[in-house]
mmCIF file of C-alpha atoms in Angstrom:
data_model
loop_
_atom_site.group_PDB
_atom_site.id
_atom_site.type_symbol
_atom_site.label_atom_id
_atom_site.label_comp_id
_atom_site.label_asym_id
_atom_site.label_seq_id
_atom_site.Cartn_x
_atom_site.Cartn_y
_atom_site.Cartn_z
ATOM 1 C CA ASP A 1351 0.000 0.000 0.000
ATOM 2 C CA THR A 1352 1.488 3.329 -1.102
ATOM 3 C CA GLU A 1353 -1.383 5.584 -0.120
ATOM 4 C CA VAL A 1354 -1.145 9.113 1.166
ATOM 5 C CA THR A 1355 -4.499 10.717 1.924
ATOM 6 C CA GLN A 1356 -5.307 14.412 2.076
ATOM 7 C CA THR A 1357 -8.344 16.324 3.257
ATOM 8 C CA PRO A 1358 -10.162 18.328 2.158
ATOM 9 C CA LYS A 1359 -10.030 17.815 -1.610
ATOM 10 C CA HIS A 1360 -11.125 21.390 -2.252
ATOM 11 C CA LEU A 1361 -11.068 24.450 -0.014
ATOM 12 C CA VAL A 1362 -12.279 27.987 -0.605
ATOM 13 C CA MET A 1363 -11.326 30.507 2.039
ATOM 14 C CA GLY A 1364 -11.370 34.242 2.546
ATOM 15 C CA MET A 1365 -8.267 36.218 3.346
ATOM 16 C CA THR A 1366 -9.227 36.546 7.006
ATOM 17 C CA ASN A 1367 -10.084 32.892 7.564
ATOM 18 C CA LYS A 1368 -8.102 30.267 9.420
ATOM 19 C CA LYS A 1369 -8.161 26.751 7.991
ATOM 20 C CA SER A 1370 -6.059 23.595 8.072
ATOM 21 C CA LEU A 1371 -5.032 20.991 5.529
ATOM 22 C CA LYS A 1372 -4.521 17.445 6.703
ATOM 23 C CA CYS A 1373 -2.318 14.655 5.393
ATOM 24 C CA GLU A 1374 -2.086 11.061 6.593
ATOM 25 C CA GLN A 1375 -0.019 8.005 5.694
ATOM 26 C CA HIS A 1376 0.216 4.554 7.225
ATOM 27 C CA MET A 1377 3.277 3.269 5.408
ATOM 28 C CA GLY A 1378 5.588 3.793 8.367
ATOM 29 C CA HIS A 1379 7.315 6.633 6.546
ATOM 30 C CA ARG A 1380 9.238 9.016 8.777
ATOM 31 C CA ALA A 1381 9.684 11.874 6.283
ATOM 32 C CA MET A 1382 6.703 13.971 5.243
ATOM 33 C CA TYR A 1383 6.567 16.914 2.850
ATOM 34 C CA TRP A 1384 4.390 19.827 1.823
ATOM 35 C CA TYR A 1385 4.582 21.106 -1.750
ATOM 36 C CA LYS A 1386 2.767 23.910 -3.506
ATOM 37 C CA GLN A 1387 1.953 23.568 -7.198
ATOM 38 C CA LYS A 1388 0.665 26.362 -9.394
ATOM 39 C CA ALA A 1389 -0.935 25.643 -12.764
ATOM 40 C CA LYS A 1390 1.489 24.360 -15.416
ATOM 41 C CA LYS A 1391 4.408 24.486 -12.979
ATOM 42 C CA PRO A 1392 6.255 21.711 -11.149
ATOM 43 C CA PRO A 1393 5.738 21.171 -7.412
ATOM 44 C CA GLU A 1394 7.694 23.565 -5.188
ATOM 45 C CA LEU A 1395 8.933 22.271 -1.864
ATOM 46 C CA MET A 1396 7.625 24.153 1.180
ATOM 47 C CA PHE A 1397 8.433 22.063 4.276
ATOM 48 C CA VAL A 1398 9.963 18.730 5.207
ATOM 49 C CA TYR A 1399 9.560 16.880 8.484
ATOM 50 C CA SER A 1400 11.818 13.987 9.325
ATOM 51 C CA TYR A 1401 11.174 11.961 12.465
ATOM 52 C CA GLU A 1402 8.474 14.514 13.378
ATOM 53 C CA LYS A 1403 10.949 17.392 13.415
ATOM 54 C CA LEU A 1404 10.975 20.237 10.923
ATOM 55 C CA SER A 1405 14.109 19.774 8.834
ATOM 56 C CA ILE A 1406 13.460 22.044 5.857
ATOM 57 C CA ASN A 1407 11.546 25.313 5.596
ATOM 58 C CA GLU A 1408 12.005 26.809 2.160
ATOM 59 C CA SER A 1409 11.550 30.390 3.381
ATOM 60 C CA VAL A 1410 7.792 30.006 3.404
ATOM 61 C CA PRO A 1411 5.767 32.997 4.715
ATOM 62 C CA SER A 1412 4.557 32.623 8.289
ATOM 63 C CA ARG A 1413 0.927 32.608 7.185
ATOM 64 C CA PHE A 1414 1.646 28.921 6.452
ATOM 65 C CA SER A 1415 2.323 26.957 9.622
ATOM 66 C CA PRO A 1416 3.161 23.245 9.445
ATOM 67 C CA GLU A 1417 2.637 20.761 12.235
ATOM 68 C CA CYS A 1418 3.548 17.090 12.588
ATOM 69 C CA PRO A 1419 1.637 15.753 15.615
ATOM 70 C CA ASN A 1420 2.808 12.170 15.094
ATOM 71 C CA SER A 1421 4.603 9.985 12.567
ATOM 72 C CA SER A 1422 1.455 9.424 10.471
ATOM 73 C CA LEU A 1423 -0.022 12.904 10.374
ATOM 74 C CA LEU A 1424 0.996 16.206 8.843
ATOM 75 C CA ASN A 1425 -1.024 19.399 9.011
ATOM 76 C CA LEU A 1426 -0.690 22.742 7.304
ATOM 77 C CA HIS A 1427 -2.370 25.608 9.142
ATOM 78 C CA LEU A 1428 -3.402 28.545 7.005
ATOM 79 C CA HIS A 1429 -4.083 32.078 8.202
ATOM 80 C CA ALA A 1430 -4.459 35.425 6.448
ATOM 81 C CA LEU A 1431 -3.673 34.007 3.029
ATOM 82 C CA GLN A 1432 -3.453 36.046 -0.148
ATOM 83 C CA PRO A 1433 -5.165 35.302 -3.473
ATOM 84 C CA GLU A 1434 -1.762 34.399 -4.955
ATOM 85 C CA ASP A 1435 -1.602 31.493 -2.475
ATOM 86 C CA SER A 1436 -4.322 29.756 -4.473
ATOM 87 C CA ALA A 1437 -2.761 26.519 -5.726
ATOM 88 C CA LEU A 1438 -2.743 22.739 -5.404
ATOM 89 C CA TYR A 1439 -1.155 21.748 -2.099
ATOM 90 C CA LEU A 1440 0.458 18.352 -2.209
ATOM 91 C CA CYS A 1441 1.583 16.204 0.667
ATOM 92 C CA ALA A 1442 4.165 13.466 0.159
ATOM 93 C CA SER A 1443 5.967 10.919 2.286
ATOM 94 C CA SER A 1444 9.013 8.709 2.102
ATOM 95 C CA GLN A 1445 11.157 6.576 4.333
ATOM 96 C CA ALA A 1446 13.839 8.521 6.157
ATOM 97 C CA GLY A 1447 17.499 8.174 7.042
ATOM 98 C CA THR A 1448 20.779 8.797 5.310
ATOM 99 C CA GLY A 1449 21.486 5.173 4.407
ATOM 100 C CA HIS A 1450 19.650 4.929 1.101
ATOM 101 C CA PRO A 1451 17.608 7.158 -1.181
ATOM 102 C CA TYR A 1452 13.899 6.461 -0.884
ATOM 103 C CA GLU A 1453 10.865 6.624 -3.108
ATOM 104 C CA GLN A 1454 8.553 9.536 -2.433
ATOM 105 C CA TYR A 1455 4.783 9.133 -2.744
ATOM 106 C CA PHE A 1456 2.260 11.922 -3.178
ATOM 107 C CA GLY A 1457 -1.259 12.365 -1.891
ATOM 108 C CA PRO A 1458 -4.077 13.534 -4.188
ATOM 109 C CA GLY A 1459 -3.696 17.172 -3.124
ATOM 110 C CA THR A 1460 -5.970 19.916 -1.838
ATOM 111 C CA ARG A 1461 -7.087 22.506 -4.369
ATOM 112 C CA LEU A 1462 -7.073 25.788 -2.440
ATOM 113 C CA THR A 1463 -8.771 28.954 -3.630
ATOM 114 C CA VAL A 1464 -8.298 32.175 -1.661
ATOM 115 C CA THR A 1465 -10.935 34.829 -2.300
ATOM 116 C CA GLU B 1482 22.774 26.125 -7.999
ATOM 117 C CA ASP B 1483 21.114 22.738 -8.408
ATOM 118 C CA LYS B 1484 19.156 22.402 -11.626
ATOM 119 C CA VAL B 1485 16.955 19.868 -13.417
ATOM 120 C CA VAL B 1486 16.003 20.410 -17.071
ATOM 121 C CA GLN B 1487 13.515 18.337 -19.021
ATOM 122 C CA SER B 1488 13.056 18.161 -22.749
ATOM 123 C CA PRO B 1489 11.063 18.464 -24.829
ATOM 124 C CA LEU B 1490 8.632 20.767 -23.026
ATOM 125 C CA SER B 1491 5.748 19.265 -24.934
ATOM 126 C CA LEU B 1492 5.170 16.505 -27.416
ATOM 127 C CA VAL B 1493 2.230 15.347 -29.532
ATOM 128 C CA VAL B 1494 2.281 11.813 -30.938
ATOM 129 C CA HIS B 1495 -0.144 9.278 -32.306
ATOM 130 C CA GLU B 1496 -1.178 6.062 -30.620
ATOM 131 C CA GLY B 1497 1.381 3.343 -31.197
ATOM 132 C CA ASP B 1498 4.342 5.703 -31.425
ATOM 133 C CA THR B 1499 7.388 5.378 -29.186
ATOM 134 C CA VAL B 1500 8.510 8.439 -27.234
ATOM 135 C CA THR B 1501 11.696 9.325 -25.380
ATOM 136 C CA LEU B 1502 11.648 11.960 -22.676
ATOM 137 C CA ASN B 1503 14.839 13.499 -21.347
ATOM 138 C CA CYS B 1504 15.919 14.758 -17.959
ATOM 139 C CA SER B 1505 19.329 16.313 -17.377
ATOM 140 C CA TYR B 1506 20.561 17.510 -14.029
ATOM 141 C CA GLU B 1507 23.275 19.340 -12.148
ATOM 142 C CA VAL B 1508 23.061 18.691 -8.425
ATOM 143 C CA THR B 1509 25.460 18.463 -5.541
ATOM 144 C CA ASN B 1510 25.998 14.923 -4.246
ATOM 145 C CA PHE B 1511 23.438 13.118 -6.381
ATOM 146 C CA ARG B 1512 21.397 10.497 -4.515
ATOM 147 C CA SER B 1513 18.496 9.552 -6.743
ATOM 148 C CA LEU B 1514 16.361 10.509 -9.719
ATOM 149 C CA LEU B 1515 12.626 9.916 -9.701
ATOM 150 C CA TRP B 1516 10.121 9.902 -12.551
ATOM 151 C CA TYR B 1517 6.467 10.767 -12.020
ATOM 152 C CA LYS B 1518 3.352 10.874 -14.199
ATOM 153 C CA GLN B 1519 0.902 13.672 -13.419
ATOM 154 C CA GLU B 1520 -2.563 13.747 -14.879
ATOM 155 C CA LYS B 1521 -5.156 15.939 -13.240
ATOM 156 C CA LYS B 1522 -3.997 15.760 -9.672
ATOM 157 C CA ALA B 1523 -1.098 14.267 -7.750
ATOM 158 C CA PRO B 1524 2.075 12.955 -9.337
ATOM 159 C CA THR B 1525 2.099 9.169 -9.520
ATOM 160 C CA PHE B 1526 5.439 7.503 -8.838
ATOM 161 C CA LEU B 1527 6.925 5.617 -11.795
ATOM 162 C CA PHE B 1528 10.602 4.865 -11.164
ATOM 163 C CA MET B 1529 13.519 5.655 -8.894
ATOM 164 C CA LEU B 1530 17.006 5.431 -10.391
ATOM 165 C CA THR B 1531 20.221 5.466 -8.427
ATOM 166 C CA SER B 1532 22.768 3.533 -10.496
ATOM 167 C CA SER B 1533 24.014 4.136 -14.011
ATOM 168 C CA GLY B 1534 23.148 1.750 -16.798
ATOM 169 C CA ILE B 1535 20.518 -0.298 -14.975
ATOM 170 C CA GLU B 1536 17.221 -0.154 -16.797
ATOM 171 C CA LYS B 1537 14.021 0.000 -14.799
ATOM 172 C CA LYS B 1538 10.979 -1.371 -16.601
ATOM 173 C CA SER B 1539 7.255 -1.440 -15.977
ATOM 174 C CA GLY B 1540 5.070 -2.609 -18.842
ATOM 175 C CA ARG B 1541 5.564 -0.244 -21.766
ATOM 176 C CA LEU B 1542 7.593 2.213 -19.707
ATOM 177 C CA SER B 1543 11.301 2.005 -19.095
ATOM 178 C CA SER B 1544 13.965 4.334 -17.779
ATOM 179 C CA ILE B 1545 17.715 4.468 -17.496
ATOM 180 C CA LEU B 1546 20.236 6.740 -15.810
ATOM 181 C CA ASP B 1547 23.650 7.938 -16.998
ATOM 182 C CA LYS B 1548 25.529 9.387 -14.021
ATOM 183 C CA LYS B 1549 28.566 10.249 -16.095
ATOM 184 C CA GLU B 1550 26.646 12.416 -18.567
ATOM 185 C CA LEU B 1551 24.116 13.474 -15.878
ATOM 186 C CA PHE B 1552 20.873 12.553 -17.549
ATOM 187 C CA SER B 1553 18.051 10.065 -17.590
ATOM 188 C CA ILE B 1554 15.586 9.021 -20.259
ATOM 189 C CA LEU B 1555 12.054 7.720 -19.949
ATOM 190 C CA ASN B 1556 10.831 5.608 -22.856
ATOM 191 C CA ILE B 1557 7.219 4.813 -23.569
ATOM 192 C CA THR B 1558 6.553 2.265 -26.315
ATOM 193 C CA ALA B 1559 3.257 1.632 -28.134
ATOM 194 C CA THR B 1560 1.775 4.802 -26.645
ATOM 195 C CA GLN B 1561 -1.912 4.948 -25.744
ATOM 196 C CA THR B 1562 -4.219 7.909 -25.153
ATOM 197 C CA GLY B 1563 -4.061 7.088 -21.431
ATOM 198 C CA ASP B 1564 -0.368 7.973 -21.487
ATOM 199 C CA SER B 1565 -1.318 11.624 -22.051
ATOM 200 C CA ALA B 1566 0.007 13.452 -18.993
ATOM 201 C CA ILE B 1567 2.827 15.597 -17.705
ATOM 202 C CA TYR B 1568 5.939 13.579 -16.935
ATOM 203 C CA LEU B 1569 8.031 15.021 -14.123
ATOM 204 C CA CYS B 1570 11.603 14.264 -13.224
ATOM 205 C CA ALA B 1571 12.890 14.995 -9.712
ATOM 206 C CA VAL B 1572 16.435 14.715 -8.410
ATOM 207 C CA GLU B 1573 17.579 14.417 -4.828
ATOM 208 C CA GLY B 1574 21.024 15.677 -3.944
ATOM 209 C CA THR B 1575 23.022 16.350 -0.789
ATOM 210 C CA SER B 1576 22.670 13.215 1.229
ATOM 211 C CA GLY B 1577 19.841 13.055 3.718
ATOM 212 C CA THR B 1578 18.224 16.432 3.177
ATOM 213 C CA TYR B 1579 15.087 15.065 1.452
ATOM 214 C CA LYS B 1580 15.215 17.972 -0.953
ATOM 215 C CA TYR B 1581 13.850 16.917 -4.344
ATOM 216 C CA ILE B 1582 14.329 19.370 -7.202
ATOM 217 C CA PHE B 1583 11.740 19.050 -9.933
ATOM 218 C CA GLY B 1584 12.146 19.764 -13.598
ATOM 219 C CA THR B 1585 9.422 21.724 -15.409
ATOM 220 C CA GLY B 1586 7.996 18.548 -16.887
ATOM 221 C CA THR B 1587 7.223 17.262 -20.376
ATOM 222 C CA ARG B 1588 3.605 17.532 -21.468
ATOM 223 C CA LEU B 1589 2.770 14.487 -23.604
ATOM 224 C CA LYS B 1590 -0.378 14.268 -25.676
ATOM 225 C CA VAL B 1591 -1.215 11.021 -27.446
ATOM 226 C CA LEU B 1592 -3.779 11.286 -30.218
ATOM 227 C CA ALA B 1593 -6.081 8.398 -31.127
#
């Protein structure tokens, strides 16, 4: 099973709203990722958690706040977003550790629209 | 600066044709190269390549890596309309950082 699930599938929010995106995997992966993908562009890395600790933050604005409550769950808290933040938000996971490179699997994504 | 370049940017073929997609890279401390197929939503994992010259194969798709010349190719034989998608290449460098750099993708359209 190589399934990563994400909820919700679609989200429309105003610029003053607070919302959260959720990602879950049960593959025992210890690295989890958030990517942002705009139309006709490749995914852009936002955050990486390894062993539930934030290991990469690609200079993402503070209106995006990641959280990894346990090894299976990854959240992205959203607050005071701008219309240009509208995009497909993808979660991914992989095994972790420096021993070997690992395959990375994506969830179906959340299509976010900021009005 | 690490870089991944895919070519061509787009391609239109007819069913039954064979296509070759290219991915070249310049990264520090190469670890792996991954190929994905993206239709309407999330990228679907196809292959991971770590060693030169070893072909990975799945049905009509195959891929190979050349670490000396820093590129990989993805071949699709006997193309079908269901192969229409964007094919993404991602490279991981710098051991253990989990940082995958994506190319801009090749948009493939297969006509019936």
